[in-house]
Amino acid sequence: MTVVDEAHWRRAAGAAGLLREFNDAGVLDASDVLVAQRVTALAGEADERVALAAALTVRALRGGSVCLELAGVAEQVDLPELPWPDVDGWLTAVRASPLVDTPPHVLRLRGDAIYLDRYWREEQQVAEDLLAIVSADPTTASATDVERLFPPGYAEQRAAAELALRQRLTVITGGPGTGKTTTVARLLALLAGDAHAKGSPPLRIALAAPTGKAAARLQEAVRAEIAQLDLVDQRRIAGLQATTMHRLLGSRPDNSSRFRHHRGNRLPHDVVVVDETSMVSLTMMARLLEAVRPEARLLLVGDPDQLASVDAGAVLADLVDGLGARVDVRIAELKTPHRFGAAIGALALAIRDGDADAAIDVLREGGEHVEWIDAEDPGPALRAVLLPSAMDLRRAAILRDGKAALATLDEHRLLCAHRRGPHGVAHWNRQVERWLTDATGEPIWAAWYAGRPILVTANDYGLGIYNGDVGVTLIDDAGLRAVVAGSAAPVEFAISRLADVETMHAMTIHKSQGSQAREVTVLMPPVDSRLLTRELFYTAVTRAKEKVRVVGSADEVREAISRRAVRATGLASRLR
């Protein structure tokens, strides 16, 4: 899309030369151009090819890549009419630039990949820390209770546990319902039993996840699995509390990317478990690895086929790719799903494997667990689904029944790829509110109203609520209050105390990671949406426990499955 409005927010008014042409074409945003102009001016770099490389590197970071692969950028952008520099000469100019050659090294080169210095350092640190763990002396725990804790029927989970017993770093992967939490809980019982048999102090165990909602789900799932163990095992690992990674590492009010725990003040834990690792950015993984004690066990758990972190990096996929190529196996893959109905599992598998024909067949067959809505106007079909849920929330709010309200939230989710536009969260949140007005005869004039579903969008350590937590507004004698499903138990607050929240009749697929609902409706974005990818579709479908409803055309389904979300990183190759 060519930007023609001189006052458009994407337009950099002071851009010239290559920066201006790429800005006018919509390839670069104003922020990309301004960063490139600033750093080249400070370094005295006059070559506009270097300025363009710097701007494209900033653009790549905004898209989730850690670096810019210069040789392939023209093909990825797919605008051959732009004046792309010759790659060989372009690389030569960048290598000779004071931005690369002179401290403090604003840019870094690794092969034909260009990094901003911070991300080059973080990627190098993550690789070095991981390889240090891998090369450390093996730590072997007793396997005497393996058969008891992993009886017949737990073959995959048992193999994963036996692998984890032999090493300090283990990556446990698998789709939803494949038994990752089962493996973790029983492995922790196994390790706790081994410590007891050796006369060692009780294990100090940390359970963490990237978001508050993911941490709450981890804690709930681990506790449910622990409750099925023998009493002696339950006692050894009782009272485990899951938390966000930010809280585990110790957030600092003066620095959003540094924490109280680091190389000079390590975490005290003997075992650290991180769930939903696909959501962990390169920066957060760097902070975690420098805080974990060298002798501690680290279990990284997740689904590498899901969407990667919102921030830069594709750490879990890189770990699977890089560590999976090593002789000393570090990856335990769980393959057999146990949670879904057969149809949801078949749809998720077809999407993951890139088989569009199989996915279409599952959608067409439909049934109790899968529904496909292929309509020019999905409004009436969505109204039939969304309005009853919104009315149930309103009813619970008027009755001041927080438990029922939170339970209703977990019944259904509308998931969108976009935040804006006709396929976006904002549009459908407003639409549900219009339907509520029509159904009740009571206009919604304010942001807060009885039955408003809310999503917490930032950590608030004072209140004990975290990014990803969900809640509902209830009627109170004094007006309105919000009940939030916290990681330990529901908590209530005056609405005036909640600043970073948004309405959640609909939510983005990215923000749905780490959560699930009994029933999920997926609104597919248009074919030309850059967000329409296999990973996005797979993540959305696998949020459903019992039923998934796909709203979109066959072309949108096929395009999503055929298009991969590609992030440029060098971590996998460093690990190999």
Coordinates of C-alpha atoms in Angstrom, one line a residue, residues 283-504:
T283 CA 14.8 -11.1 26.0
M284 CA 12.8 -13.0 28.7
M285 CA 14.7 -16.2 27.9
A286 CA 18.0 -14.3 28.4
R287 CA 16.9 -13.0 31.7
L288 CA 15.7 -16.4 32.9
L289 CA 18.9 -18.3 31.9
E290 CA 21.1 -15.8 33.7
A291 CA 19.0 -16.2 36.8
V292 CA 18.8 -20.0 37.0
R293 CA 21.5 -21.6 39.2
P294 CA 24.0 -23.7 37.2
E295 CA 23.1 -26.8 39.1
A296 CA 19.3 -26.4 38.8
R297 CA 17.1 -28.4 36.5
L298 CA 15.3 -26.4 33.8
L299 CA 12.2 -27.8 32.1
L300 CA 10.9 -25.8 29.2
V301 CA 7.4 -26.9 28.2
G302 CA 5.3 -25.8 25.2
D303 CA 3.9 -26.3 21.7
P304 CA 6.3 -25.1 19.0
D305 CA 3.5 -25.0 16.4
Q306 CA 1.7 -22.2 18.2
L307 CA 2.2 -18.5 17.6
A308 CA 5.6 -17.2 18.9
S309 CA 6.1 -14.4 21.3
V310 CA 4.6 -11.0 20.6
D311 CA 8.1 -9.6 21.1
A312 CA 11.1 -10.6 19.1
G313 CA 12.2 -14.2 18.9
A314 CA 10.9 -17.7 18.3
V315 CA 12.8 -19.3 21.1
L316 CA 10.9 -22.6 21.5
A317 CA 11.0 -23.4 17.8
D318 CA 14.7 -22.5 17.8
L319 CA 15.3 -24.8 20.7
V320 CA 13.5 -27.7 19.0
D321 CA 15.4 -27.0 15.7
G322 CA 18.8 -26.4 17.3
L323 CA 18.9 -28.8 20.2
G324 CA 17.0 -31.4 18.3
A325 CA 19.9 -31.6 15.8
R326 CA 22.4 -32.5 18.5
V327 CA 23.5 -36.1 19.4
D328 CA 22.8 -35.5 23.1
V329 CA 19.0 -35.5 22.8
R330 CA 17.3 -32.7 24.7
I331 CA 13.8 -32.8 23.2
A332 CA 10.9 -35.0 24.5
E333 CA 8.0 -34.9 22.1
L334 CA 4.5 -36.0 23.2
K335 CA 2.4 -36.8 20.2
T336 CA -0.8 -38.6 21.3
P337 CA -3.7 -36.2 22.1
H338 CA -6.1 -37.2 24.8
R339 CA -8.2 -34.1 25.4
F340 CA -10.0 -33.2 22.1
G341 CA -12.9 -34.8 20.4
A342 CA -11.6 -36.6 17.3
A343 CA -12.8 -33.8 14.9
I344 CA -11.0 -31.0 16.7
G345 CA -7.8 -33.1 16.9
A346 CA -8.1 -34.0 13.3
L347 CA -8.5 -30.3 12.3
A348 CA -5.6 -29.2 14.5
L349 CA -3.4 -32.0 13.0
A350 CA -4.3 -31.0 9.4
I351 CA -3.5 -27.4 10.1
R352 CA -0.2 -28.2 11.8
D353 CA 0.8 -30.5 9.0
G354 CA -0.1 -28.0 6.3
D355 CA -2.8 -30.2 4.8
A356 CA -5.5 -27.8 3.6
D357 CA -7.6 -30.5 1.9
A358 CA -7.8 -32.5 5.0
A359 CA -8.8 -29.4 7.1
I360 CA -11.5 -28.5 4.6
D361 CA -12.8 -32.1 4.7
V362 CA -13.0 -32.0 8.6
L363 CA -14.8 -28.6 8.4
R364 CA -17.3 -29.8 5.8
E365 CA -18.1 -33.0 7.7
G366 CA -18.8 -30.8 10.8
G367 CA -20.5 -32.6 13.7
E368 CA -20.8 -32.1 17.4
H369 CA -17.3 -30.7 17.9
V370 CA -16.6 -28.7 14.7
E371 CA -18.8 -26.2 12.9
W372 CA -18.0 -24.2 9.8
I373 CA -19.7 -20.9 8.9
D374 CA -18.9 -19.8 5.4
A375 CA -21.2 -16.8 4.9
E376 CA -20.9 -13.4 3.2
D377 CA -22.3 -11.7 6.3
P378 CA -21.4 -13.7 9.4
G379 CA -23.3 -11.2 11.7
P380 CA -26.5 -13.2 12.2
A381 CA -24.7 -16.4 12.9
L382 CA -22.3 -14.7 15.4
R383 CA -25.2 -12.9 17.0
A384 CA -26.9 -16.2 17.7
V385 CA -23.7 -17.4 19.5
L386 CA -22.5 -14.2 21.2
L387 CA -25.6 -12.5 22.5
P388 CA -26.8 -15.4 24.7
S389 CA -23.3 -15.5 26.3
A390 CA -23.4 -11.7 26.9
M391 CA -26.9 -12.0 28.4
D392 CA -25.7 -14.8 30.7
L393 CA -22.9 -12.5 31.9
R394 CA -25.3 -9.6 32.5
R395 CA -27.7 -11.9 34.4
A396 CA -24.9 -13.1 36.7
A397 CA -23.6 -9.5 37.2
I398 CA -27.1 -8.3 38.3
L399 CA -27.4 -11.2 40.7
R400 CA -23.9 -10.4 42.0
D401 CA -22.8 -14.0 41.3
G402 CA -19.1 -13.7 40.6
K403 CA -18.6 -17.4 40.4
A404 CA -21.3 -17.9 37.8
A405 CA -19.9 -14.9 35.8
L406 CA -16.4 -16.3 35.7
A407 CA -17.7 -19.7 34.7
T408 CA -19.7 -18.1 31.9
L409 CA -16.5 -16.5 30.6
D410 CA -14.9 -19.9 30.2
E411 CA -17.8 -21.2 28.2
H412 CA -17.1 -19.3 25.0
R413 CA -14.4 -17.1 23.3
L414 CA -14.6 -15.2 20.1
L415 CA -11.1 -15.0 18.7
C416 CA -10.0 -12.5 16.1
A417 CA -6.7 -12.0 14.3
H418 CA -7.0 -8.2 14.1
R419 CA -7.7 -5.5 16.7
R420 CA -9.3 -3.0 14.2
G421 CA -11.4 -3.2 11.1
P422 CA -14.5 -5.4 10.3
H423 CA -12.6 -8.5 11.4
G424 CA -11.2 -7.0 14.5
V425 CA -11.8 -7.2 18.2
A426 CA -12.9 -3.5 18.6
H427 CA -15.6 -3.9 16.0
W428 CA -17.1 -7.1 17.5
N429 CA -16.9 -5.8 21.0
R430 CA -19.0 -2.8 19.9
Q431 CA -21.3 -5.0 18.0
V432 CA -22.1 -7.2 21.0
E433 CA -22.8 -4.1 23.0
R434 CA -25.3 -2.9 20.4
W435 CA -27.0 -6.3 20.4
L436 CA -27.2 -6.1 24.2
T437 CA -28.8 -2.7 23.9
D438 CA -31.3 -4.0 21.5
A439 CA -32.1 -7.0 23.6
T440 CA -32.4 -5.2 27.0
G441 CA -33.6 -1.7 25.9
E442 CA -30.8 -0.3 28.1
P443 CA -28.2 1.7 26.1
I444 CA -24.6 1.2 27.1
W445 CA -23.3 4.8 27.6
A446 CA -20.1 4.1 29.5
A447 CA -17.0 1.9 29.3
W448 CA -18.1 0.1 32.5
Y449 CA -21.4 -1.7 32.8
A450 CA -22.9 -4.7 34.5
G451 CA -21.7 -7.9 32.8
R452 CA -18.8 -6.3 31.0
P453 CA -16.1 -9.0 30.4
I454 CA -12.6 -7.6 30.9
L455 CA -9.1 -8.7 30.0
V456 CA -6.2 -7.4 32.1
T457 CA -3.5 -6.1 29.8
A458 CA -0.7 -5.3 32.2
N459 CA 0.8 -6.8 35.3
D460 CA -0.3 -5.0 38.6
Y461 CA 1.8 -6.5 41.4
G462 CA 0.1 -4.3 44.0
L463 CA -3.3 -5.8 43.2
G464 CA -2.0 -9.2 42.4
I465 CA -3.4 -9.4 38.9
Y466 CA -1.5 -10.0 35.7
N467 CA -1.5 -9.6 32.0
G468 CA -4.0 -12.2 30.6
D469 CA -6.2 -12.4 33.7
V470 CA -9.9 -12.1 32.9
G471 CA -12.9 -10.8 34.9
V472 CA -16.5 -9.5 34.8
T473 CA -18.1 -6.3 36.2
L474 CA -20.7 -7.0 38.8
I475 CA -23.4 -4.7 40.4
D476 CA -22.5 -3.6 43.9
D477 CA -24.4 -1.6 46.5
A478 CA -22.0 1.3 45.8
G479 CA -22.2 0.9 42.0
L480 CA -19.9 -1.5 40.1
R481 CA -17.2 -3.9 41.1
A482 CA -15.0 -6.2 39.1
V483 CA -14.3 -9.8 39.9
V484 CA -11.1 -11.1 38.4
A485 CA -10.1 -14.8 38.2
G486 CA -6.7 -14.5 39.9
S487 CA -4.0 -17.2 39.8
A488 CA -4.9 -18.4 43.3
A489 CA -8.6 -17.4 43.7
P490 CA -11.1 -14.9 42.4
V491 CA -10.5 -11.4 43.7
E492 CA -12.8 -8.3 43.7
F493 CA -11.9 -4.7 43.2
A494 CA -13.6 -1.3 42.7
I495 CA -13.5 -0.6 39.0
S496 CA -11.6 2.7 39.8
R497 CA -8.6 0.6 40.8
L498 CA -8.4 -1.1 37.4
A499 CA -6.5 0.9 34.8
D500 CA -5.1 -1.5 32.3
V501 CA -8.1 -3.5 31.1
E502 CA -10.1 -3.8 27.9
T503 CA -13.5 -5.2 27.0
M504 CA -13.4 -8.9 26.1

